[in-house]
mmCIF file of C-alpha atoms and ligand atoms in Angstrom:
data_model
loop_
_atom_site.group_PDB
_atom_site.id
_atom_site.type_symbol
_atom_site.label_atom_id
_atom_site.label_comp_id
_atom_site.label_asym_id
_atom_site.label_seq_id
_atom_site.Cartn_x
_atom_site.Cartn_y
_atom_site.Cartn_z
ATOM 1 C CA MET A 1496 -31.089 21.592 -4.030
ATOM 2 C CA ILE A 1497 -27.511 20.497 -2.186
ATOM 3 C CA ASP A 1498 -24.773 22.717 -1.898
ATOM 4 C CA THR A 1499 -21.575 21.701 -4.261
ATOM 5 C CA SER A 1500 -20.100 23.832 -3.127
ATOM 6 C CA GLU A 1501 -18.281 21.645 -1.118
ATOM 7 C CA TYR A 1502 -17.412 18.051 -0.753
ATOM 8 C CA VAL A 1503 -21.497 16.006 0.244
ATOM 9 C CA ALA A 1504 -21.119 12.237 -0.244
ATOM 10 C CA LEU A 1505 -24.079 11.997 -3.120
ATOM 11 C CA ASN A 1506 -27.127 9.413 -2.573
ATOM 12 C CA GLU A 1507 -29.843 8.264 -5.507
ATOM 13 C CA GLU A 1508 -31.533 11.322 -5.542
ATOM 14 C CA THR A 1509 -28.800 14.537 -5.004
ATOM 15 C CA VAL A 1510 -26.318 12.608 -7.823
ATOM 16 C CA LEU A 1511 -29.543 13.734 -10.069
ATOM 17 C CA GLU A 1512 -29.519 17.200 -8.839
ATOM 18 C CA TYR A 1513 -25.701 17.353 -9.323
ATOM 19 C CA VAL A 1514 -26.043 15.560 -12.463
ATOM 20 C CA ARG A 1515 -29.235 17.911 -14.103
ATOM 21 C CA SER A 1516 -26.462 21.627 -12.483
ATOM 22 C CA ARG A 1517 -23.016 20.381 -14.766
ATOM 23 C CA GLU A 1518 -23.900 21.160 -18.402
ATOM 24 C CA GLU A 1519 -21.616 18.875 -19.331
ATOM 25 C CA LEU A 1520 -23.744 16.412 -18.113
ATOM 26 C CA ALA A 1521 -26.756 17.241 -18.353
ATOM 27 C CA SER A 1522 -26.014 17.335 -22.403
ATOM 28 C CA ARG A 1523 -25.587 14.097 -22.446
ATOM 29 C CA PHE A 1524 -29.446 13.779 -22.019
ATOM 30 C CA LYS A 1525 -32.147 14.788 -24.426
ATOM 31 C CA PRO A 1526 -33.905 18.094 -22.061
ATOM 32 C CA ASP A 1527 -36.677 16.370 -21.695
ATOM 33 C CA ASP A 1528 -35.409 13.134 -20.124
ATOM 34 C CA THR A 1529 -36.944 11.595 -17.045
ATOM 35 C CA LEU A 1530 -33.866 10.786 -15.342
ATOM 36 C CA THR A 1531 -33.786 7.678 -12.099
ATOM 37 C CA ALA A 1532 -30.033 7.123 -10.079
ATOM 38 C CA GLU A 1533 -28.843 3.328 -9.466
ATOM 39 C CA GLU A 1534 -26.747 3.509 -6.692
ATOM 40 C CA VAL A 1535 -24.517 -0.104 -8.375
ATOM 41 C CA GLY A 1536 -20.888 0.029 -5.649
ATOM 42 C CA ASP A 1537 -20.422 -3.558 -4.998
ATOM 43 C CA GLY A 1538 -16.349 -2.355 -4.465
ATOM 44 C CA ASN A 1539 -14.936 -1.578 -1.132
ATOM 45 C CA LEU A 1540 -14.560 2.120 -1.465
ATOM 46 C CA ASN A 1541 -16.071 4.037 -3.078
ATOM 47 C CA LEU A 1542 -20.380 5.402 -4.396
ATOM 48 C CA VAL A 1543 -21.091 3.870 -7.498
ATOM 49 C CA PHE A 1544 -24.183 5.759 -8.796
ATOM 50 C CA LYS A 1545 -25.416 4.050 -12.898
ATOM 51 C CA ILE A 1546 -27.803 7.144 -14.179
ATOM 52 C CA TYR A 1547 -30.647 6.577 -17.181
ATOM 53 C CA ALA A 1548 -33.180 7.888 -19.057
ATOM 54 C CA GLU A 1549 -36.275 6.462 -18.305
ATOM 55 C CA GLN A 1550 -37.230 7.054 -22.209
ATOM 56 C CA ASP A 1551 -34.111 5.915 -23.524
ATOM 57 C CA ARG A 1552 -31.883 3.100 -21.149
ATOM 58 C CA SER A 1553 -29.285 4.253 -23.494
ATOM 59 C CA ARG A 1554 -29.125 6.879 -22.446
ATOM 60 C CA THR A 1555 -26.302 6.342 -19.444
ATOM 61 C CA MET A 1556 -23.254 7.795 -17.435
ATOM 62 C CA VAL A 1557 -21.564 5.692 -14.172
ATOM 63 C CA VAL A 1558 -20.991 8.918 -11.896
ATOM 64 C CA LYS A 1559 -17.901 7.314 -8.532
ATOM 65 C CA GLN A 1560 -17.586 9.677 -6.242
ATOM 66 C CA ALA A 1561 -14.896 8.872 -3.704
ATOM 67 C CA LEU A 1562 -15.472 8.485 -0.098
ATOM 68 C CA PRO A 1563 -14.003 9.996 2.960
ATOM 69 C CA TYR A 1564 -13.619 6.571 4.994
ATOM 70 C CA VAL A 1565 -12.806 2.289 3.163
ATOM 71 C CA ARG A 1566 -16.998 1.838 2.414
ATOM 72 C CA LEU A 1567 -15.921 -2.155 3.288
ATOM 73 C CA VAL A 1568 -15.152 -2.128 6.669
ATOM 74 C CA GLY A 1569 -17.329 2.090 7.281
ATOM 75 C CA GLU A 1570 -15.802 5.196 8.761
ATOM 76 C CA SER A 1571 -13.363 2.978 11.453
ATOM 77 C CA TRP A 1572 -11.224 3.313 8.427
ATOM 78 C CA PRO A 1573 -10.687 7.065 7.394
ATOM 79 C CA LEU A 1574 -9.369 7.473 3.621
ATOM 80 C CA PRO A 1575 -8.753 10.757 1.826
ATOM 81 C CA THR A 1576 -10.949 11.497 -1.072
ATOM 82 C CA ASP A 1577 -8.647 12.676 -3.092
ATOM 83 C CA ARG A 1578 -7.290 9.446 -4.288
ATOM 84 C CA ALA A 1579 -10.287 10.417 -6.896
ATOM 85 C CA ARG A 1580 -7.715 13.055 -8.445
ATOM 86 C CA ILE A 1581 -5.090 10.330 -8.982
ATOM 87 C CA GLU A 1582 -8.646 7.955 -10.255
ATOM 88 C CA ALA A 1583 -8.920 10.741 -12.782
ATOM 89 C CA GLN A 1584 -5.350 11.954 -13.915
ATOM 90 C CA ALA A 1585 -4.795 7.728 -14.563
ATOM 91 C CA LEU A 1586 -7.910 7.303 -16.708
ATOM 92 C CA ALA A 1587 -6.955 10.144 -18.480
ATOM 93 C CA MET A 1588 -3.776 9.157 -19.064
ATOM 94 C CA HIS A 1589 -5.468 5.113 -20.330
ATOM 95 C CA TYR A 1590 -7.626 6.758 -22.663
ATOM 96 C CA LYS A 1591 -4.635 9.181 -24.269
ATOM 97 C CA LEU A 1592 -2.399 6.068 -24.897
ATOM 98 C CA CYS A 1593 -5.005 3.046 -25.224
ATOM 99 C CA PRO A 1594 -8.370 4.583 -26.330
ATOM 100 C CA GLU A 1595 -9.909 1.197 -26.952
ATOM 101 C CA HIS A 1596 -9.165 -0.444 -23.731
ATOM 102 C CA THR A 1597 -10.556 2.681 -21.288
ATOM 103 C CA PRO A 1598 -13.724 4.485 -20.873
ATOM 104 C CA GLU A 1599 -14.053 8.434 -21.840
ATOM 105 C CA GLN A 1600 -14.378 10.424 -18.973
ATOM 106 C CA TYR A 1601 -16.936 12.628 -18.968
ATOM 107 C CA LEU A 1602 -16.062 15.631 -16.299
ATOM 108 C CA PHE A 1603 -13.894 15.162 -13.259
ATOM 109 C CA ASP A 1604 -14.923 17.692 -10.393
ATOM 110 C CA PRO A 1605 -11.774 18.316 -7.664
ATOM 111 C CA VAL A 1606 -14.490 19.329 -4.731
ATOM 112 C CA MET A 1607 -16.845 16.164 -5.149
ATOM 113 C CA TYR A 1608 -13.991 13.976 -5.251
ATOM 114 C CA LEU A 1609 -16.283 12.790 -8.911
ATOM 115 C CA THR A 1610 -16.019 11.103 -11.655
ATOM 116 C CA ALA A 1611 -18.142 11.120 -14.855
ATOM 117 C CA MET A 1612 -17.761 8.372 -17.265
ATOM 118 C CA ARG A 1613 -18.804 6.332 -20.175
ATOM 119 C CA ASN A 1614 -21.655 3.409 -19.006
ATOM 120 C CA LEU A 1615 -19.947 0.014 -19.644
ATOM 121 C CA ASP A 1616 -23.501 -1.580 -19.301
ATOM 122 C CA ASP A 1617 -23.200 -3.655 -22.223
ATOM 123 C CA HIS A 1618 -20.199 -5.285 -20.127
ATOM 124 C CA ILE A 1619 -19.683 -7.852 -17.233
ATOM 125 C CA ILE A 1620 -16.843 -7.416 -15.070
ATOM 126 C CA LEU A 1621 -14.205 -10.183 -15.262
ATOM 127 C CA ARG A 1622 -14.585 -11.481 -12.353
ATOM 128 C CA LYS A 1623 -17.895 -12.489 -12.435
ATOM 129 C CA GLY A 1624 -17.671 -14.327 -15.879
ATOM 130 C CA LEU A 1625 -15.145 -16.443 -15.632
ATOM 131 C CA SER A 1626 -16.838 -17.429 -11.996
ATOM 132 C CA GLN A 1627 -19.925 -18.403 -14.195
ATOM 133 C CA GLY A 1628 -17.851 -20.347 -16.674
ATOM 134 C CA ILE A 1629 -17.581 -17.820 -19.945
ATOM 135 C CA LYS A 1630 -14.803 -17.697 -21.740
ATOM 136 C CA TYR A 1631 -13.476 -14.207 -23.397
ATOM 137 C CA PRO A 1632 -11.099 -14.975 -26.780
ATOM 138 C CA HIS A 1633 -10.389 -11.068 -26.865
ATOM 139 C CA ILE A 1634 -9.466 -10.724 -23.309
ATOM 140 C CA ALA A 1635 -5.215 -12.507 -23.941
ATOM 141 C CA GLU A 1636 -4.936 -9.862 -26.381
ATOM 142 C CA HIS A 1637 -6.739 -7.053 -25.262
ATOM 143 C CA ILE A 1638 -5.074 -6.584 -21.596
ATOM 144 C CA GLY A 1639 -1.750 -7.299 -23.071
ATOM 145 C CA THR A 1640 -1.796 -4.578 -25.520
ATOM 146 C CA PHE A 1641 -3.624 -3.014 -22.536
ATOM 147 C CA MET A 1642 -0.585 -3.111 -20.308
ATOM 148 C CA ALA A 1643 2.297 -2.713 -22.943
ATOM 149 C CA ARG A 1644 1.015 0.974 -23.852
ATOM 150 C CA THR A 1645 0.284 1.987 -20.475
ATOM 151 C CA LEU A 1646 3.748 1.046 -18.814
ATOM 152 C CA GLY A 1647 5.801 0.954 -21.386
ATOM 153 C CA SER A 1648 4.577 4.473 -22.466
ATOM 154 C CA THR A 1649 5.466 6.434 -19.184
ATOM 155 C CA SER A 1650 8.580 4.732 -18.069
ATOM 156 C CA ASP A 1651 12.011 5.646 -18.680
ATOM 157 C CA LEU A 1652 12.290 4.389 -21.575
ATOM 158 C CA VAL A 1653 10.053 6.731 -23.405
ATOM 159 C CA MET A 1654 9.634 10.017 -21.567
ATOM 160 C CA ALA A 1655 12.240 13.101 -21.233
ATOM 161 C CA TYR A 1656 13.740 12.939 -17.778
ATOM 162 C CA ASP A 1657 11.869 16.470 -16.494
ATOM 163 C CA GLU A 1658 8.420 15.045 -17.031
ATOM 164 C CA LYS A 1659 8.546 11.147 -16.247
ATOM 165 C CA LYS A 1660 9.971 13.109 -12.870
ATOM 166 C CA GLU A 1661 7.134 15.700 -12.855
ATOM 167 C CA GLN A 1662 4.662 13.045 -13.641
ATOM 168 C CA VAL A 1663 6.111 10.572 -10.950
ATOM 169 C CA ALA A 1664 5.489 14.218 -8.729
ATOM 170 C CA LYS A 1665 1.628 14.441 -9.577
ATOM 171 C CA PHE A 1666 0.876 10.387 -8.662
ATOM 172 C CA ILE A 1667 2.054 10.581 -5.420
ATOM 173 C CA ASN A 1668 -0.590 8.606 -3.478
ATOM 174 C CA PRO A 1669 0.863 7.687 -0.035
ATOM 175 C CA GLU A 1670 -2.886 5.930 1.682
ATOM 176 C CA LEU A 1671 -3.610 3.726 -1.671
ATOM 177 C CA CYS A 1672 0.376 2.750 -1.558
ATOM 178 C CA LYS A 1673 -0.076 2.147 2.461
ATOM 179 C CA ILE A 1674 -3.239 -0.159 2.387
ATOM 180 C CA THR A 1675 -1.190 -2.542 -0.689
ATOM 181 C CA GLU A 1676 1.848 -2.201 1.720
ATOM 182 C CA ASP A 1677 -0.194 -3.454 4.594
ATOM 183 C CA LEU A 1678 -3.080 -5.968 2.910
ATOM 184 C CA VAL A 1679 -1.045 -7.353 -0.174
ATOM 185 C CA PHE A 1680 2.488 -7.886 1.354
ATOM 186 C CA THR A 1681 2.458 -7.015 5.790
ATOM 187 C CA ASP A 1682 -0.983 -8.311 6.839
ATOM 188 C CA PRO A 1683 -1.915 -11.496 5.507
ATOM 189 C CA TYR A 1684 1.449 -13.436 6.532
ATOM 190 C CA ARG A 1685 1.429 -12.644 10.514
ATOM 191 C CA GLU A 1686 -2.047 -12.835 12.805
ATOM 192 C CA ASP A 1687 -3.951 -10.195 12.428
ATOM 193 C CA ASP A 1688 -7.734 -9.312 13.310
ATOM 194 C CA GLY A 1689 -8.605 -7.962 9.715
ATOM 195 C CA ASN A 1690 -7.766 -11.248 8.140
ATOM 196 C CA ALA A 1691 -10.696 -13.541 6.714
ATOM 197 C CA PHE A 1692 -10.183 -16.893 6.073
ATOM 198 C CA HIS A 1693 -11.889 -18.943 6.782
ATOM 199 C CA GLU A 1694 -11.741 -21.615 10.005
ATOM 200 C CA GLU A 1695 -12.003 -25.024 8.222
ATOM 201 C CA ILE A 1696 -8.338 -23.622 6.427
ATOM 202 C CA ARG A 1697 -6.775 -21.546 8.983
ATOM 203 C CA PRO A 1698 -3.917 -24.978 9.697
ATOM 204 C CA GLN A 1699 -2.300 -24.139 6.103
ATOM 205 C CA VAL A 1700 -2.053 -20.410 6.909
ATOM 206 C CA GLU A 1701 -0.259 -20.598 10.219
ATOM 207 C CA ALA A 1702 1.360 -23.104 8.617
ATOM 208 C CA LEU A 1703 2.089 -20.547 6.105
ATOM 209 C CA GLN A 1704 2.608 -17.699 7.927
ATOM 210 C CA ALA A 1705 5.507 -19.167 10.578
ATOM 211 C CA ASN A 1706 7.583 -20.390 6.948
ATOM 212 C CA GLU A 1707 9.815 -17.736 7.485
ATOM 213 C CA ALA A 1708 11.628 -17.824 4.147
ATOM 214 C CA LEU A 1709 8.132 -17.693 2.492
ATOM 215 C CA ARG A 1710 8.309 -13.761 4.367
ATOM 216 C CA VAL A 1711 11.515 -13.398 3.336
ATOM 217 C CA GLU A 1712 10.295 -13.769 -0.407
ATOM 218 C CA VAL A 1713 7.636 -11.297 0.559
ATOM 219 C CA ALA A 1714 9.270 -8.442 1.879
ATOM 220 C CA LYS A 1715 11.806 -8.481 -1.281
ATOM 221 C CA MET A 1716 8.457 -8.101 -3.125
ATOM 222 C CA LYS A 1717 7.195 -5.245 -0.619
ATOM 223 C CA GLU A 1718 11.081 -3.601 -1.131
ATOM 224 C CA LYS A 1719 10.195 -3.793 -4.463
ATOM 225 C CA PHE A 1720 6.423 -2.713 -4.860
ATOM 226 C CA MET A 1721 8.200 0.201 -1.870
ATOM 227 C CA THR A 1722 11.089 1.721 -4.520
ATOM 228 C CA GLN A 1723 10.202 0.956 -7.661
ATOM 229 C CA ALA A 1724 9.285 3.934 -9.533
ATOM 230 C CA GLN A 1725 9.373 2.066 -13.155
ATOM 231 C CA ALA A 1726 6.123 3.581 -14.642
ATOM 232 C CA LEU A 1727 2.752 4.678 -13.916
ATOM 233 C CA ILE A 1728 1.248 1.978 -12.786
ATOM 234 C CA HIS A 1729 -2.648 0.733 -12.248
ATOM 235 C CA GLY A 1730 -2.067 -0.575 -9.338
ATOM 236 C CA ASP A 1731 -5.030 -2.756 -8.972
ATOM 237 C CA LEU A 1732 -5.436 -4.855 -11.691
ATOM 238 C CA HIS A 1733 -7.266 -7.430 -10.774
ATOM 239 C CA THR A 1734 -10.084 -9.274 -12.599
ATOM 240 C CA GLY A 1735 -13.044 -6.785 -10.635
ATOM 241 C CA SER A 1736 -11.081 -3.991 -12.222
ATOM 242 C CA ILE A 1737 -11.744 -5.770 -16.189
ATOM 243 C CA MET A 1738 -15.344 -5.577 -17.313
ATOM 244 C CA VAL A 1739 -15.711 -7.390 -20.857
ATOM 245 C CA ASN A 1740 -18.359 -9.036 -23.287
ATOM 246 C CA GLN A 1741 -17.320 -11.688 -26.912
ATOM 247 C CA VAL A 1742 -15.702 -8.318 -27.901
ATOM 248 C CA ASP A 1743 -14.224 -5.509 -26.282
ATOM 249 C CA THR A 1744 -12.408 -5.362 -22.168
ATOM 250 C CA TYR A 1745 -12.331 -2.084 -20.263
ATOM 251 C CA VAL A 1746 -9.721 -1.057 -17.849
ATOM 252 C CA ILE A 1747 -11.996 0.961 -14.515
ATOM 253 C CA ASP A 1748 -10.810 1.852 -11.403
ATOM 254 C CA PRO A 1749 -7.118 2.975 -11.656
ATOM 255 C CA GLU A 1750 -7.293 4.425 -8.062
ATOM 256 C CA PHE A 1751 -4.640 2.531 -6.356
ATOM 257 C CA ALA A 1752 -2.588 4.894 -9.769
ATOM 258 C CA PHE A 1753 1.164 5.788 -9.074
ATOM 259 C CA TYR A 1754 4.916 5.159 -9.885
ATOM 260 C CA GLY A 1755 5.277 1.729 -9.538
ATOM 261 C CA PRO A 1756 6.626 -1.731 -10.805
ATOM 262 C CA MET A 1757 5.122 -3.318 -13.981
ATOM 263 C CA ALA A 1758 5.661 -6.634 -12.210
ATOM 264 C CA PHE A 1759 3.138 -5.096 -10.484
ATOM 265 C CA ASP A 1760 0.186 -4.898 -12.758
ATOM 266 C CA ILE A 1761 1.231 -8.037 -14.810
ATOM 267 C CA GLY A 1762 1.428 -10.201 -11.434
ATOM 268 C CA ALA A 1763 -2.109 -8.975 -10.487
ATOM 269 C CA VAL A 1764 -3.849 -9.884 -13.723
ATOM 270 C CA ILE A 1765 -1.739 -13.602 -13.805
ATOM 271 C CA ALA A 1766 -2.304 -14.005 -10.170
ATOM 272 C CA ASN A 1767 -6.770 -13.108 -10.599
ATOM 273 C CA LEU A 1768 -6.918 -15.273 -13.623
ATOM 274 C CA PHE A 1769 -4.694 -18.341 -11.934
ATOM 275 C CA LEU A 1770 -7.294 -17.533 -8.733
ATOM 276 C CA ASN A 1771 -10.196 -17.774 -10.704
ATOM 277 C CA TYR A 1772 -8.224 -21.416 -12.410
ATOM 278 C CA ALA A 1773 -8.153 -22.600 -9.007
ATOM 279 C CA ALA A 1774 -11.596 -21.232 -7.594
ATOM 280 C CA GLN A 1775 -12.822 -23.985 -9.994
ATOM 281 C CA GLU A 1776 -11.712 -26.725 -8.265
ATOM 282 C CA GLY A 1777 -14.801 -25.751 -6.631
ATOM 283 C CA ARG A 1778 -16.670 -24.681 -8.681
ATOM 284 C CA MET A 1779 -17.076 -26.919 -11.600
ATOM 285 C CA ASP A 1780 -17.674 -30.557 -10.388
ATOM 286 C CA ASP A 1781 -17.880 -31.444 -14.063
ATOM 287 C CA ASP A 1782 -13.983 -33.521 -14.743
ATOM 288 C CA ALA A 1783 -14.263 -32.941 -18.076
ATOM 289 C CA GLN A 1784 -15.272 -29.432 -18.420
ATOM 290 C CA ARG A 1785 -13.547 -27.645 -15.500
ATOM 291 C CA LYS A 1786 -10.338 -29.121 -16.855
ATOM 292 C CA ASP A 1787 -11.213 -27.206 -20.656
ATOM 293 C CA PHE A 1788 -11.622 -24.080 -18.381
ATOM 294 C CA GLN A 1789 -8.464 -23.660 -16.593
ATOM 295 C CA GLU A 1790 -6.763 -25.318 -19.472
ATOM 296 C CA TYR A 1791 -8.430 -21.879 -21.446
ATOM 297 C CA LEU A 1792 -7.619 -20.119 -18.115
ATOM 298 C CA LYS A 1793 -3.810 -20.847 -18.743
ATOM 299 C CA GLN A 1794 -3.585 -20.773 -22.310
ATOM 300 C CA VAL A 1795 -4.569 -16.587 -21.417
ATOM 301 C CA VAL A 1796 -2.222 -16.521 -19.436
ATOM 302 C CA ILE A 1797 0.249 -17.322 -21.853
ATOM 303 C CA ASP A 1798 -1.110 -15.477 -24.406
ATOM 304 C CA LEU A 1799 -1.831 -12.764 -22.734
ATOM 305 C CA TRP A 1800 2.420 -12.691 -21.718
ATOM 306 C CA HIS A 1801 3.068 -12.803 -25.199
ATOM 307 C CA VAL A 1802 1.131 -10.555 -26.879
ATOM 308 C CA PHE A 1803 2.730 -7.794 -24.111
ATOM 309 C CA VAL A 1804 5.691 -8.608 -24.887
ATOM 310 C CA ARG A 1805 5.021 -7.969 -28.849
ATOM 311 C CA GLU A 1806 3.520 -4.728 -27.790
ATOM 312 C CA PHE A 1807 6.398 -3.042 -26.185
ATOM 313 C CA GLU A 1808 8.177 -3.603 -29.376
ATOM 314 C CA PRO A 1809 7.305 0.096 -30.491
ATOM 315 C CA VAL A 1810 8.130 1.007 -26.794
ATOM 316 C CA TRP A 1811 11.880 -0.609 -27.082
ATOM 317 C CA GLN A 1812 12.084 1.306 -30.505
ATOM 318 C CA GLN A 1813 11.962 4.404 -29.181
ATOM 319 C CA ALA A 1814 14.780 4.417 -26.228
ATOM 320 C CA ASP A 1815 17.995 5.528 -26.963
ATOM 321 C CA PRO A 1816 20.065 2.304 -28.131
ATOM 322 C CA ILE A 1817 23.094 3.652 -26.351
ATOM 323 C CA ASN A 1818 21.620 1.773 -23.903
ATOM 324 C CA MET A 1819 19.259 -1.075 -25.324
ATOM 325 C CA PRO A 1820 21.085 -3.536 -26.163
ATOM 326 C CA GLN A 1821 19.383 -6.938 -27.329
ATOM 327 C CA ALA A 1822 20.664 -8.699 -24.305
ATOM 328 C CA TYR A 1823 19.425 -5.858 -21.414
ATOM 329 C CA ARG A 1824 16.305 -6.061 -22.914
ATOM 330 C CA ASP A 1825 15.779 -10.067 -22.883
ATOM 331 C CA ASP A 1826 17.709 -9.425 -19.505
ATOM 332 C CA TYR A 1827 14.649 -6.674 -18.430
ATOM 333 C CA MET A 1828 11.974 -8.934 -19.969
ATOM 334 C CA LEU A 1829 12.631 -11.920 -17.783
ATOM 335 C CA ARG A 1830 13.061 -9.695 -14.912
ATOM 336 C CA LEU A 1831 9.315 -8.276 -16.139
ATOM 337 C CA LEU A 1832 8.272 -12.465 -15.505
ATOM 338 C CA GLN A 1833 10.025 -13.188 -12.896
ATOM 339 C CA ASN A 1834 8.257 -10.369 -10.451
ATOM 340 C CA ALA A 1835 5.606 -10.789 -11.922
ATOM 341 C CA ALA A 1836 5.412 -13.934 -10.546
ATOM 342 C CA GLY A 1837 6.454 -13.271 -7.367
ATOM 343 C CA MET A 1838 3.990 -10.288 -7.698
ATOM 344 C CA GLY A 1839 1.447 -12.172 -8.412
ATOM 345 C CA ALA A 1840 1.537 -14.962 -5.366
ATOM 346 C CA CYS A 1841 1.813 -12.572 -2.455
ATOM 347 C CA LYS A 1842 -1.829 -10.799 -4.853
ATOM 348 C CA MET A 1843 -3.087 -15.324 -4.535
ATOM 349 C CA MET A 1844 -1.705 -15.260 -0.756
ATOM 350 C CA ARG A 1845 -3.898 -12.022 0.299
ATOM 351 C CA ARG A 1846 -7.096 -12.563 -1.498
ATOM 352 C CA VAL A 1847 -7.035 -15.985 -0.046
ATOM 353 C CA ILE A 1848 -5.890 -14.445 3.720
ATOM 354 C CA GLY A 1849 -6.453 -11.054 4.290
ATOM 355 C CA LEU A 1850 -9.076 -8.911 4.423
ATOM 356 C CA ALA A 1851 -10.596 -8.456 0.661
ATOM 357 C CA GLY A 1852 -11.314 -11.476 -0.457
ATOM 358 C CA VAL A 1853 -11.974 -12.648 -3.834
ATOM 359 C CA GLU A 1854 -15.846 -13.937 -5.050
ATOM 360 C CA ASP A 1855 -14.023 -16.302 -7.212
ATOM 361 C CA ILE A 1856 -12.904 -18.024 -3.798
ATOM 362 C CA ARG A 1857 -14.664 -16.713 -1.206
ATOM 363 C CA GLY A 1858 -18.146 -17.068 -2.864
ATOM 364 C CA ILE A 1859 -17.836 -20.752 -3.276
ATOM 365 C CA GLU A 1860 -20.685 -21.764 -0.645
ATOM 366 C CA ASP A 1861 -20.072 -25.612 0.236
ATOM 367 C CA VAL A 1862 -17.207 -25.117 2.965
ATOM 368 C CA GLU A 1863 -15.814 -28.331 1.429
ATOM 369 C CA LYS A 1864 -15.243 -27.583 -1.796
ATOM 370 C CA LYS A 1865 -14.000 -23.987 -0.936
ATOM 371 C CA SER A 1866 -11.101 -25.095 1.483
ATOM 372 C CA ILE A 1867 -10.052 -27.278 -1.396
ATOM 373 C CA ALA A 1868 -10.412 -24.218 -3.562
ATOM 374 C CA ALA A 1869 -8.717 -22.130 -0.800
ATOM 375 C CA SER A 1870 -6.041 -23.904 -0.617
ATOM 376 C CA MET A 1871 -5.127 -24.652 -3.310
ATOM 377 C CA ALA A 1872 -4.029 -21.041 -5.142
ATOM 378 C CA LEU A 1873 -2.807 -21.343 -0.936
ATOM 379 C CA ASN A 1874 -0.448 -24.271 -2.790
ATOM 380 C CA MET A 1875 -0.195 -22.308 -6.414
ATOM 381 C CA ALA A 1876 1.000 -18.992 -5.347
ATOM 382 C CA GLN A 1877 4.064 -20.462 -2.844
ATOM 383 C CA LYS A 1878 5.168 -21.783 -5.848
ATOM 384 C CA MET A 1879 5.694 -18.621 -7.669
ATOM 385 C CA LEU A 1880 6.918 -16.758 -5.092
ATOM 386 C CA PHE A 1881 10.527 -19.854 -4.476
ATOM 387 C CA GLN A 1882 10.476 -20.547 -8.032
ATOM 388 C CA ARG A 1883 10.465 -17.793 -9.607
ATOM 389 C CA ASN A 1884 14.184 -17.058 -10.308
ATOM 390 C CA SER A 1885 13.777 -20.297 -12.027
ATOM 391 C CA PHE A 1886 11.413 -19.009 -14.464
ATOM 392 C CA THR A 1887 13.063 -18.710 -17.689
ATOM 393 C CA THR A 1888 9.698 -18.086 -19.890
ATOM 394 C CA ILE A 1889 5.815 -17.085 -19.570
ATOM 395 C CA GLU A 1890 5.212 -21.464 -20.690
ATOM 396 C CA GLN A 1891 7.434 -22.830 -17.298
ATOM 397 C CA LEU A 1892 5.974 -20.810 -14.661
ATOM 398 C CA VAL A 1893 2.631 -21.965 -16.201
ATOM 399 C CA GLU A 1894 3.620 -25.473 -15.832
ATOM 400 C CA VAL A 1895 4.793 -25.226 -12.862
ATOM 401 C CA VAL A 1896 2.036 -23.769 -10.707
ATOM 402 C CA THR A 1897 -1.002 -24.671 -12.784
ATOM 403 C CA ASP A 1898 0.789 -28.728 -12.229
ATOM 404 C CA THR A 1899 0.008 -28.411 -8.030
ATOM 405 C CA THR A 1900 -2.772 -30.066 -5.471
ATOM 406 C CA PRO A 1901 -4.693 -28.528 -2.781
ATOM 407 C CA THR A 1902 -3.566 -29.688 0.694
ATOM 408 C CA TYR A 1903 -6.591 -29.906 2.479
ATOM 409 C CA PRO A 1904 -7.575 -31.677 4.885
ATOM 410 C CA TRP A 1905 -3.781 -30.049 6.707
ATOM 411 C CA GLN A 1906 -2.060 -32.733 6.836
ATOM 412 C CA GLY A 1907 0.365 -30.479 9.124
HETATM 413 C C1 SR1 B 2856 -9.433 -1.272 2.724
HETATM 414 S S1 SR1 B 2856 -9.544 -1.663 -0.052
HETATM 415 C C2 SR1 B 2856 -9.255 -3.638 0.081
HETATM 416 C C3 SR1 B 2856 -8.921 -3.703 -1.502
HETATM 417 O O1 SR1 B 2856 -9.919 -3.447 -2.130
HETATM 418 C C4 SR1 B 2856 -9.183 -3.207 -3.847
HETATM 419 O O2 SR1 B 2856 -9.482 -3.086 -4.400
HETATM 420 C C5 SR1 B 2856 -7.609 -3.192 -3.611
HETATM 421 O O3 SR1 B 2856 -7.179 -4.640 -4.290
HETATM 422 C C6 SR1 B 2856 -7.530 -3.055 -1.692
HETATM 423 O O4 SR1 B 2856 -6.380 -3.098 -1.361
HETATM 424 MG MG1 MG B 2857 -10.880 -0.962 -7.201
#
């Protein structure tokens, strides 16, 4: 029998012992069920097990356990397991504020740094679906709603002065914030051993890294990320943290959650849709099919923002009216839009240049096509970053950013 009185990393056998030993989990299966476990974690950090009853695979759950190191790199990069507590707290908050788009959590074990939750087997990771060219009709509505509820309701606009400060303290997440500070806002803009871009785009990457004006704008975004405790943000809201099917949408994996700038989450979603837009340059050979899919992605970005603004309306209604003249609200939303462009730009550049890339682009096998997609993404990101303060509408942002061409091969 495994001893769960202190932390031990589970495997496909011991996780079954664990599930049977915890009444809250065992009671979700029938007493005679034969349980099986599959370790399916393909993320950068954790173990993820799917548990099934062999008699009926609809009796199932996911068990996610934090490893004491970064899985992507190995034991040489230790990482505190306490991030599992942050994730469990954030998941609970998201479920309270937006249960339609948050998986139900069955248990959090603070010793094993483990969360058990609903298995979303009838959904796929949005990044994978988009990379296969599948359209999802509801993601703008669902993600726009999720962001407005979770961000608006955890901000000073709504929360009591004391509760807000308590929440900020509860979600202090230094080690995972440091990963973001390094991997999103620092390492991609210098020569760094961790960077993992492919050699063919080196000339463009080196030109970008030599651009001091770009590093000025990135530094402004980094400062905002590090200093603006505006709302409880998901902190890693890319398309790999979203599960979808044709009907519904769930946001998972909030282990990077902390009180930070709302624009970081909004920018993350926009950036990852744009990364897929750029990736399609190398993925879809048929012109008409590619243009149609890219139009779909553009429309999702536009709709997402409008849904966010619409769903933010109840937040304004709850805020103290003395500080909420219409001009202030308009300015607040404008700053969110422009900062989302800036933060999203950094997230695009890191996914092309930095340690943890995205499958949308890095998964393109033909190196010429991959280079075209990567080059396009870098050019889109630079426009977003430099021109962000000129955008007054989401439509402008989308038009400017998508009116971009790749510069591969690099002409210098
Ligand atoms: C070392 S962790 C790399 C990345 O994985 C996560 O999804 C975050 O985006 C992080 O930056
Ligand atoms: Mg994750």
